[in-house]
Short mmCIF file of C-alpha atoms in Angstrom, two decimals:
data_model
loop_
_atom_site.label_atom_id
_atom_site.label_comp_id
_atom_site.label_asym_id
_atom_site.label_seq_id
_atom_site.Cartn_x
_atom_site.Cartn_y
_atom_site.Cartn_z
CA UNK A 1 16.62 52.25 -30.57
CA UNK A 2 15.90 48.55 -30.20
CA UNK A 3 14.72 48.21 -26.61
CA UNK A 4 11.76 45.80 -26.44
CA UNK A 5 9.96 45.32 -23.14
CA UNK A 6 10.88 41.69 -22.42
CA UNK A 7 10.28 39.64 -19.29
CA UNK A 8 14.03 39.17 -18.80
CA UNK A 9 16.96 41.57 -19.14
CA UNK A 10 19.64 38.90 -19.55
CA UNK A 11 18.53 37.65 -22.98
CA UNK A 12 18.98 38.77 -26.58
CA UNK A 13 16.94 41.93 -27.19
CA UNK A 14 16.84 42.88 -23.52
CA UNK A 15 20.44 42.40 -22.42
CA UNK A 16 22.14 45.49 -21.02
CA UNK A 17 25.90 45.37 -21.51
CA UNK A 18 27.58 47.42 -18.72
CA UNK A 19 30.35 48.69 -20.98
CA UNK A 20 27.87 50.13 -23.49
CA UNK A 21 24.93 51.15 -21.29
CA UNK A 22 24.46 54.92 -20.80
CA UNK A 23 25.08 56.11 -17.26
CA UNK A 24 22.43 58.36 -15.68
CA UNK A 25 23.54 61.81 -14.57
CA UNK A 26 23.21 62.27 -10.81
CA UNK A 27 21.38 65.51 -9.98
CA UNK A 28 20.97 65.60 -6.21
CA UNK A 29 18.43 62.91 -5.31
CA UNK A 30 17.51 62.39 -8.98
CA UNK A 31 18.93 60.34 -11.84
CA UNK A 32 18.67 62.09 -15.21
CA UNK A 33 18.78 60.34 -18.59
CA UNK A 34 18.88 62.89 -21.43
CA UNK A 35 19.13 61.78 -25.07
CA UNK A 36 18.57 62.99 -28.59
CA UNK A 37 18.07 60.95 -31.75
CA UNK A 38 18.37 62.18 -35.33
CA UNK A 39 17.01 60.08 -38.17
CA UNK A 40 17.15 60.60 -41.92
CA UNK A 41 14.77 58.50 -43.96
CA UNK A 42 12.99 57.95 -47.25
CA UNK A 43 9.41 56.86 -47.94
CA UNK A 44 8.09 55.74 -51.31
CA UNK A 45 4.46 56.46 -50.38
CA UNK A 46 4.28 59.41 -48.02
CA UNK A 47 0.47 59.73 -48.07
CA UNK A 48 -0.21 55.96 -48.14
CA UNK A 49 -2.45 56.22 -51.21
CA UNK A 50 -2.70 54.17 -54.43
CA UNK A 51 -0.90 57.00 -56.32
CA UNK A 52 2.38 56.89 -54.40
CA UNK A 53 4.36 60.09 -53.76
CA UNK A 54 7.90 59.74 -52.41
CA UNK A 55 9.82 62.05 -50.08
CA UNK A 56 12.86 62.19 -47.84
CA UNK A 57 12.51 63.11 -44.19
CA UNK A 58 14.50 64.26 -41.18
CA UNK A 59 13.33 63.65 -37.62
CA UNK A 60 14.76 64.89 -34.32
CA UNK A 61 13.66 63.13 -31.10
CA UNK A 62 14.80 64.82 -27.86
CA UNK A 63 14.03 63.03 -24.60
CA UNK A 64 14.61 63.50 -20.88
CA UNK A 65 13.88 60.98 -18.13
CA UNK A 66 14.13 61.77 -14.43
CA UNK A 67 13.70 59.34 -11.53
CA UNK A 68 14.45 59.28 -7.86
CA UNK A 69 17.60 57.55 -6.66
CA UNK A 70 16.10 55.52 -3.80
CA UNK A 71 15.81 51.85 -2.86
CA UNK A 72 12.15 52.20 -1.84
CA UNK A 73 9.41 54.14 -3.56
CA UNK A 74 9.95 55.83 -6.91
CA UNK A 75 9.01 59.06 -8.60
CA UNK A 76 9.64 59.58 -12.29
CA UNK A 77 9.08 62.16 -15.00
CA UNK A 78 9.71 62.02 -18.73
CA UNK A 79 9.44 64.41 -21.66
CA UNK A 80 9.74 63.23 -25.26
CA UNK A 81 9.28 65.03 -28.54
CA UNK A 82 9.42 64.47 -32.29
CA UNK A 83 10.15 67.18 -34.88
CA UNK A 84 9.57 65.97 -38.47
CA UNK A 85 10.49 67.77 -41.67
CA UNK A 86 10.08 66.51 -45.26
CA UNK A 87 11.92 67.40 -48.46
CA UNK A 88 8.57 67.73 -50.30
CA UNK A 89 4.95 68.26 -49.23
CA UNK A 90 5.47 70.55 -46.27
CA UNK A 91 1.90 69.79 -45.13
CA UNK A 92 3.40 66.65 -43.58
CA UNK A 93 5.79 68.60 -41.35
CA UNK A 94 4.77 68.09 -37.75
CA UNK A 95 5.71 68.35 -34.09
CA UNK A 96 4.52 66.20 -31.24
CA UNK A 97 5.41 65.71 -27.60
CA UNK A 98 4.53 63.59 -24.59
CA UNK A 99 4.82 64.55 -20.91
CA UNK A 100 4.45 61.84 -18.26
CA UNK A 101 4.79 61.66 -14.49
CA UNK A 102 4.32 58.72 -12.19
CA UNK A 103 5.37 56.93 -9.07
CA UNK A 104 5.40 53.76 -7.03
CA UNK A 105 4.84 53.76 -3.27
CA UNK A 106 5.75 50.59 -1.41
CA UNK A 107 3.43 49.72 1.46
CA UNK A 108 5.26 46.50 2.25
CA UNK A 109 7.45 43.77 0.72
CA UNK A 110 4.66 42.67 -1.68
CA UNK A 111 2.25 45.58 -1.56
CA UNK A 112 2.46 48.82 -3.53
CA UNK A 113 0.45 51.64 -5.08
CA UNK A 114 1.29 52.88 -8.60
CA UNK A 115 0.05 55.97 -10.37
CA UNK A 116 0.79 57.85 -13.56
CA UNK A 117 -0.50 60.79 -15.59
CA UNK A 118 0.23 61.75 -19.19
CA UNK A 119 -0.47 64.65 -21.51
CA UNK A 120 0.44 64.42 -25.18
CA UNK A 121 0.04 66.31 -28.44
CA UNK A 122 0.18 63.58 -31.09
CA UNK A 123 0.03 63.01 -34.84
CA UNK A 124 -2.03 60.13 -36.21
CA UNK A 125 0.16 58.23 -38.70
CA UNK A 126 -1.05 58.23 -42.30
CA UNK A 127 -0.86 54.45 -42.13
CA UNK A 128 -3.38 54.17 -39.27
CA UNK A 129 -6.24 51.85 -40.06
CA UNK A 130 -8.75 54.53 -39.08
CA UNK A 131 -7.09 57.58 -40.65
CA UNK A 132 -8.94 60.06 -42.91
CA UNK A 133 -8.27 58.99 -46.56
CA UNK A 134 -8.62 62.41 -48.25
CA UNK A 135 -6.87 64.55 -45.63
CA UNK A 136 -4.38 67.13 -46.92
CA UNK A 137 -2.45 66.96 -43.63
CA UNK A 138 -1.94 64.46 -40.83
CA UNK A 139 -4.66 64.33 -38.18
CA UNK A 140 -3.51 65.78 -34.85
CA UNK A 141 -5.05 65.25 -31.45
CA UNK A 142 -4.48 65.72 -27.72
CA UNK A 143 -4.57 62.93 -25.16
CA UNK A 144 -4.89 63.30 -21.40
CA UNK A 145 -4.74 60.11 -19.35
CA UNK A 146 -4.30 58.95 -15.77
CA UNK A 147 -3.86 55.53 -14.20
CA UNK A 148 -4.00 54.46 -10.54
CA UNK A 149 -3.32 50.88 -9.53
CA UNK A 150 -2.27 48.79 -6.57
CA UNK A 151 -1.07 45.32 -5.71
CA UNK A 152 -1.85 43.47 -2.47
CA UNK A 153 -0.50 39.99 -1.73
CA UNK A 154 -2.16 37.52 0.65
CA UNK A 155 -0.10 34.34 0.64
CA UNK A 156 -0.35 32.76 -2.80
CA UNK A 157 -3.12 35.18 -3.82
CA UNK A 158 -2.62 38.68 -5.19
CA UNK A 159 -5.29 41.33 -5.77
CA UNK A 160 -4.58 44.03 -8.37
CA UNK A 161 -7.22 46.80 -8.69
CA UNK A 162 -6.82 49.57 -11.27
CA UNK A 163 -8.63 52.76 -12.33
CA UNK A 164 -8.09 54.55 -15.66
CA UNK A 165 -9.09 57.84 -17.29
CA UNK A 166 -8.52 59.01 -20.88
CA UNK A 167 -9.69 62.04 -22.85
CA UNK A 168 -9.10 62.48 -26.60
CA UNK A 169 -9.60 65.79 -28.45
CA UNK A 170 -9.11 65.88 -32.23
CA UNK A 171 -8.33 68.95 -34.34
CA UNK A 172 -10.07 69.71 -37.64
CA UNK A 173 -8.11 68.64 -40.72
CA UNK A 174 -7.85 70.21 -44.20
CA UNK A 175 -9.11 68.10 -47.11
CA UNK A 176 -7.08 67.46 -50.25
CA UNK A 177 -9.87 68.84 -52.46
CA UNK A 178 -10.40 71.97 -50.37
CA UNK A 179 -12.33 72.75 -47.24
CA UNK A 180 -11.87 71.12 -43.87
CA UNK A 181 -13.18 68.06 -42.06
CA UNK A 182 -14.31 68.47 -38.47
CA UNK A 183 -12.97 65.65 -36.29
CA UNK A 184 -14.72 66.53 -33.04
CA UNK A 185 -17.06 63.54 -33.47
CA UNK A 186 -14.03 61.46 -32.41
CA UNK A 187 -13.59 63.33 -29.11
CA UNK A 188 -14.25 60.95 -26.21
CA UNK A 189 -13.80 60.62 -22.48
CA UNK A 190 -13.25 57.12 -21.09
CA UNK A 191 -13.48 56.17 -17.42
CA UNK A 192 -12.82 52.58 -16.49
CA UNK A 193 -11.45 50.09 -14.03
CA UNK A 194 -10.14 46.55 -13.74
CA UNK A 195 -9.93 44.01 -10.94
CA UNK A 196 -7.39 41.24 -11.41
CA UNK A 197 -6.97 38.22 -9.12
CA UNK A 198 -3.77 36.17 -9.32
CA UNK A 199 -2.81 32.85 -7.81
CA UNK A 200 0.82 31.76 -7.66
CA UNK A 201 1.16 28.07 -8.46
CA UNK A 202 4.92 28.25 -7.93
CA UNK A 203 7.65 30.85 -7.89
CA UNK A 204 7.63 30.77 -11.69
CA UNK A 205 4.01 30.44 -12.84
CA UNK A 206 0.72 32.07 -11.82
CA UNK A 207 -2.85 32.01 -13.05
CA UNK A 208 -5.14 35.01 -13.15
CA UNK A 209 -8.68 36.17 -13.82
CA UNK A 210 -9.64 39.77 -14.58
CA UNK A 211 -12.84 41.76 -15.08
CA UNK A 212 -12.87 45.29 -16.51
CA UNK A 213 -15.41 47.98 -17.38
CA UNK A 214 -15.04 51.10 -19.55
CA UNK A 215 -17.60 53.87 -19.92
CA UNK A 216 -17.03 55.87 -23.13
CA UNK A 217 -18.75 59.22 -23.63
CA UNK A 218 -18.56 61.61 -26.60
CA UNK A 219 -17.64 65.12 -25.48
CA UNK A 220 -18.13 67.22 -28.64
CA UNK A 221 -20.09 65.16 -31.20
CA UNK A 222 -23.59 66.09 -32.32
CA UNK A 223 -26.32 63.77 -31.05
CA UNK A 224 -26.42 61.65 -34.23
CA UNK A 225 -22.67 60.93 -34.09
CA UNK A 226 -22.13 60.33 -30.38
CA UNK A 227 -20.14 57.18 -29.60
CA UNK A 228 -21.31 56.66 -26.04
CA UNK A 229 -20.83 53.03 -25.07
CA UNK A 230 -20.22 50.61 -22.25
CA UNK A 231 -17.52 47.97 -22.53
CA UNK A 232 -17.36 44.83 -20.37
CA UNK A 233 -14.51 42.30 -20.47
CA UNK A 234 -13.82 39.10 -18.51
CA UNK A 235 -10.64 37.06 -19.15
CA UNK A 236 -8.56 34.29 -17.59
CA UNK A 237 -5.02 33.18 -18.32
CA UNK A 238 -1.50 32.26 -17.26
CA UNK A 239 1.61 34.33 -16.69
CA UNK A 240 5.20 33.42 -15.89
CA UNK A 241 7.82 30.93 -17.00
CA UNK A 242 6.39 27.92 -18.79
CA UNK A 243 9.91 26.46 -18.96
CA UNK A 244 13.46 27.71 -18.29
CA UNK A 245 13.55 29.24 -21.80
CA UNK A 246 9.89 30.20 -22.41
CA UNK A 247 7.93 32.90 -20.58
CA UNK A 248 5.05 35.27 -21.18
CA UNK A 249 1.35 35.81 -20.66
CA UNK A 250 -1.72 34.52 -22.48
CA UNK A 251 -5.41 35.13 -21.78
CA UNK A 252 -8.77 34.50 -23.41
CA UNK A 253 -12.24 35.63 -22.45
CA UNK A 254 -15.41 37.43 -23.41
CA UNK A 255 -15.99 41.07 -24.35
CA UNK A 256 -19.15 43.09 -24.92
CA UNK A 257 -19.42 46.65 -26.23
CA UNK A 258 -22.89 48.28 -26.29
CA UNK A 259 -23.45 51.59 -28.11
CA UNK A 260 -26.26 54.00 -27.28
CA UNK A 261 -26.68 54.88 -30.96
CA UNK A 262 -28.64 52.19 -32.88
CA UNK A 263 -26.64 53.11 -36.01
CA UNK A 264 -23.47 51.64 -34.49
CA UNK A 265 -23.19 47.87 -34.30
CA UNK A 266 -22.69 46.36 -30.86
CA UNK A 267 -20.06 43.70 -30.32
CA UNK A 268 -20.08 40.61 -28.14
CA UNK A 269 -17.71 37.71 -28.50
CA UNK A 270 -14.31 36.22 -27.79
CA UNK A 271 -11.36 38.43 -26.92
CA UNK A 272 -7.73 37.44 -26.44
CA UNK A 273 -4.23 38.67 -25.73
CA UNK A 274 -0.89 36.85 -25.71
CA UNK A 275 2.81 37.68 -25.42
CA UNK A 276 5.10 34.63 -25.55
CA UNK A 277 8.90 34.85 -25.49
CA UNK A 278 11.28 32.02 -26.36
CA UNK A 279 14.94 32.46 -25.45
CA UNK A 280 16.28 30.07 -28.08
CA UNK A 281 19.96 30.70 -27.36
CA UNK A 282 21.83 33.40 -25.42
CA UNK A 283 22.09 35.29 -28.74
CA UNK A 284 18.56 34.77 -30.11
CA UNK A 285 15.08 35.57 -28.74
CA UNK A 286 11.82 34.88 -30.56
CA UNK A 287 8.57 36.59 -29.61
CA UNK A 288 4.93 36.10 -30.63
CA UNK A 289 2.22 38.63 -29.75
CA UNK A 290 -1.50 38.57 -30.51
CA UNK A 291 -4.43 40.70 -29.41
CA UNK A 292 -7.99 41.76 -30.22
CA UNK A 293 -8.94 45.38 -29.59
CA UNK A 294 -10.88 48.40 -30.85
CA UNK A 295 -9.37 51.40 -32.70
CA UNK A 296 -10.76 54.91 -32.85
CA UNK A 297 -12.34 55.40 -36.27
CA UNK A 298 -11.97 58.40 -38.55
CA UNK A 299 -15.21 57.49 -40.36
CA UNK A 300 -18.41 59.09 -39.07
CA UNK A 301 -20.44 55.97 -39.83
CA UNK A 302 -18.20 53.62 -37.82
CA UNK A 303 -18.23 53.63 -34.03
CA UNK A 304 -15.07 51.56 -33.58
CA UNK A 305 -12.79 49.35 -35.68
CA UNK A 306 -12.32 45.82 -34.36
CA UNK A 307 -8.72 44.74 -34.99
CA UNK A 308 -7.04 41.34 -34.69
CA UNK A 309 -3.26 41.66 -34.69
CA UNK A 310 -0.45 39.09 -34.78
CA UNK A 311 3.21 40.13 -34.54
CA UNK A 312 6.25 37.86 -34.79
CA UNK A 313 9.63 39.26 -33.71
CA UNK A 314 13.21 38.03 -33.59
CA UNK A 315 16.08 39.68 -31.70
CA UNK A 316 19.65 38.65 -32.49
CA UNK A 317 22.72 39.94 -30.66
CA UNK A 318 25.73 38.68 -32.67
CA UNK A 319 28.07 41.04 -30.76
CA UNK A 320 27.95 42.71 -27.35
CA UNK A 321 27.28 46.05 -29.00
CA UNK A 322 25.36 44.97 -32.12
CA UNK A 323 21.65 44.11 -32.12
CA UNK A 324 19.39 43.09 -35.00
CA UNK A 325 15.60 43.00 -34.87
CA UNK A 326 13.08 41.60 -37.35
CA UNK A 327 9.32 42.19 -37.02
CA UNK A 328 6.51 40.80 -39.19
CA UNK A 329 2.90 41.72 -38.53
CA UNK A 330 -0.58 40.89 -39.81
CA UNK A 331 -3.63 42.93 -38.82
CA UNK A 332 -7.27 42.49 -39.80
CA UNK A 333 -9.58 45.48 -39.44
CA UNK A 334 -13.35 45.00 -39.22
CA UNK A 335 -15.40 48.18 -39.75
CA UNK A 336 -18.45 46.41 -38.33
CA UNK A 337 -21.05 49.12 -39.11
CA UNK A 338 -20.27 48.90 -42.85
CA UNK A 339 -18.84 46.16 -45.08
CA UNK A 340 -15.27 47.54 -45.10
CA UNK A 341 -12.47 45.13 -44.17
CA UNK A 342 -8.72 45.73 -44.19
CA UNK A 343 -5.69 43.44 -44.20
CA UNK A 344 -2.37 45.06 -43.22
CA UNK A 345 0.93 43.25 -43.66
CA UNK A 346 4.13 44.76 -42.31
CA UNK A 347 7.80 43.85 -42.29
CA UNK A 348 10.60 45.75 -40.58
CA UNK A 349 14.31 45.05 -40.20
CA UNK A 350 16.36 47.15 -37.78
CA UNK A 351 20.02 47.23 -36.75
CA UNK A 352 21.66 49.05 -33.84
CA UNK A 353 25.38 49.41 -33.20
CA UNK A 354 26.57 50.93 -29.92
CA UNK A 355 29.85 52.73 -30.51
CA UNK A 356 30.25 53.54 -26.80
CA UNK A 357 28.09 54.56 -23.83
CA UNK A 358 27.12 57.84 -25.42
CA UNK A 359 26.71 57.03 -29.11
CA UNK A 360 24.56 54.54 -31.02
CA UNK A 361 24.08 54.20 -34.78
CA UNK A 362 21.02 52.55 -36.30
CA UNK A 363 19.34 51.68 -39.59
CA UNK A 364 15.94 50.37 -40.65
CA UNK A 365 14.14 48.98 -43.68
CA UNK A 366 10.37 48.53 -43.76
CA UNK A 367 7.45 47.46 -45.96
CA UNK A 368 3.76 48.12 -45.25
CA UNK A 369 0.85 46.95 -47.42
CA UNK A 370 -2.87 47.50 -46.84
CA UNK A 371 -5.59 45.73 -48.85
CA UNK A 372 -9.18 46.93 -48.61
CA UNK A 373 -12.44 45.18 -49.46
CA UNK A 374 -15.95 46.63 -49.39
CA UNK A 375 -16.69 50.34 -49.08
CA UNK A 376 -13.46 52.38 -49.64
CA UNK A 377 -13.42 54.18 -46.28
CA UNK A 378 -9.61 53.87 -46.20
CA UNK A 379 -6.99 53.55 -48.92
CA UNK A 380 -5.26 50.44 -50.22
CA UNK A 381 -1.54 51.12 -50.53
CA UNK A 382 1.98 49.74 -50.48
CA UNK A 383 4.82 51.68 -48.88
CA UNK A 384 8.56 51.10 -48.56
CA UNK A 385 10.73 53.03 -46.10
CA UNK A 386 14.39 53.10 -45.10
CA UNK A 387 16.60 55.27 -42.96
CA UNK A 388 19.72 55.87 -40.89
CA UNK A 389 19.92 57.39 -37.45
CA UNK A 390 22.15 58.29 -34.53
CA UNK A 391 21.33 58.51 -30.82
CA UNK A 392 23.41 60.58 -28.39
CA UNK A 393 23.14 60.07 -24.64
CA UNK A 394 25.33 62.66 -22.85
#
């Protein structure tokens, strides 16, 4: 499905055509949105290694979304799964699922409390920048997270506090050469919060400043591998419509991450995030996204992988029921504790054709290349993928 999260829903990529939009099923006071997608694909480099091994795949993605049918307040629940099977190398067969519940409680016209909780059993993609290079199977892990936030408006000012919790638990993984690799050194618990202050210059544009803090604690690692750290971030930026056809958010600031272990390198420096959308014509939307962040590392000697990512996207709706999407990405990975560096270049073309409200047909074509310099903690590789799929929404 091509459903990007855009600022507007009346532009290419985000437009919902009434004649082709699925209708929720009314179940008492709830609106239900069931769906199932089936995708057949082919990958030229299943393990993302220099010695490429190809395989065909079949994936089934069932999903159910429930939400209250009310003008004020909102409760929602969703369940999504993915069942993957491959024509060769059955070690890559996997199942994953995500359960999420949340709500919004309106305290007034411009004041609300939002909360959500999620539990997921996930598979780390072979192409992840921090994945284990000699694993004989994909790395699996569990994630438990919760988020509580609020918004309070006082004239042109708005205060947005937020609290977050996340716990990650990784399973041991079999090695290609025999034996297993314990991944519990990656298990962490993160507790954090953010305070954001916004000022509305006009009905279209606002400025903001935000300060956040995250406390990361290892829950299962031996003393020498614990990744306990404290993360401080301060940013400022703009959000809204810069012109009638350009909108988005951009911020820049300072970030500091301090590890308890002397073996892990601390970080302090510039951080940034941007999401700019240009509605070129009613049929074409261009989008540019950039961010700096940390990734969980599968290497024992690396506390966190600093990544800089740029993604350029184009959404083209030549027909009311036909959508095309093109994404090109560039990501630099800095394994700061060692001399490893990665450059990842990606390209993906997708097409979606809505036959009617209940049936959509899609196709994709993708290329992913990773170059590695320094210590070979991860693999260099090139991978091509393609596939066809169908989505049914009863």
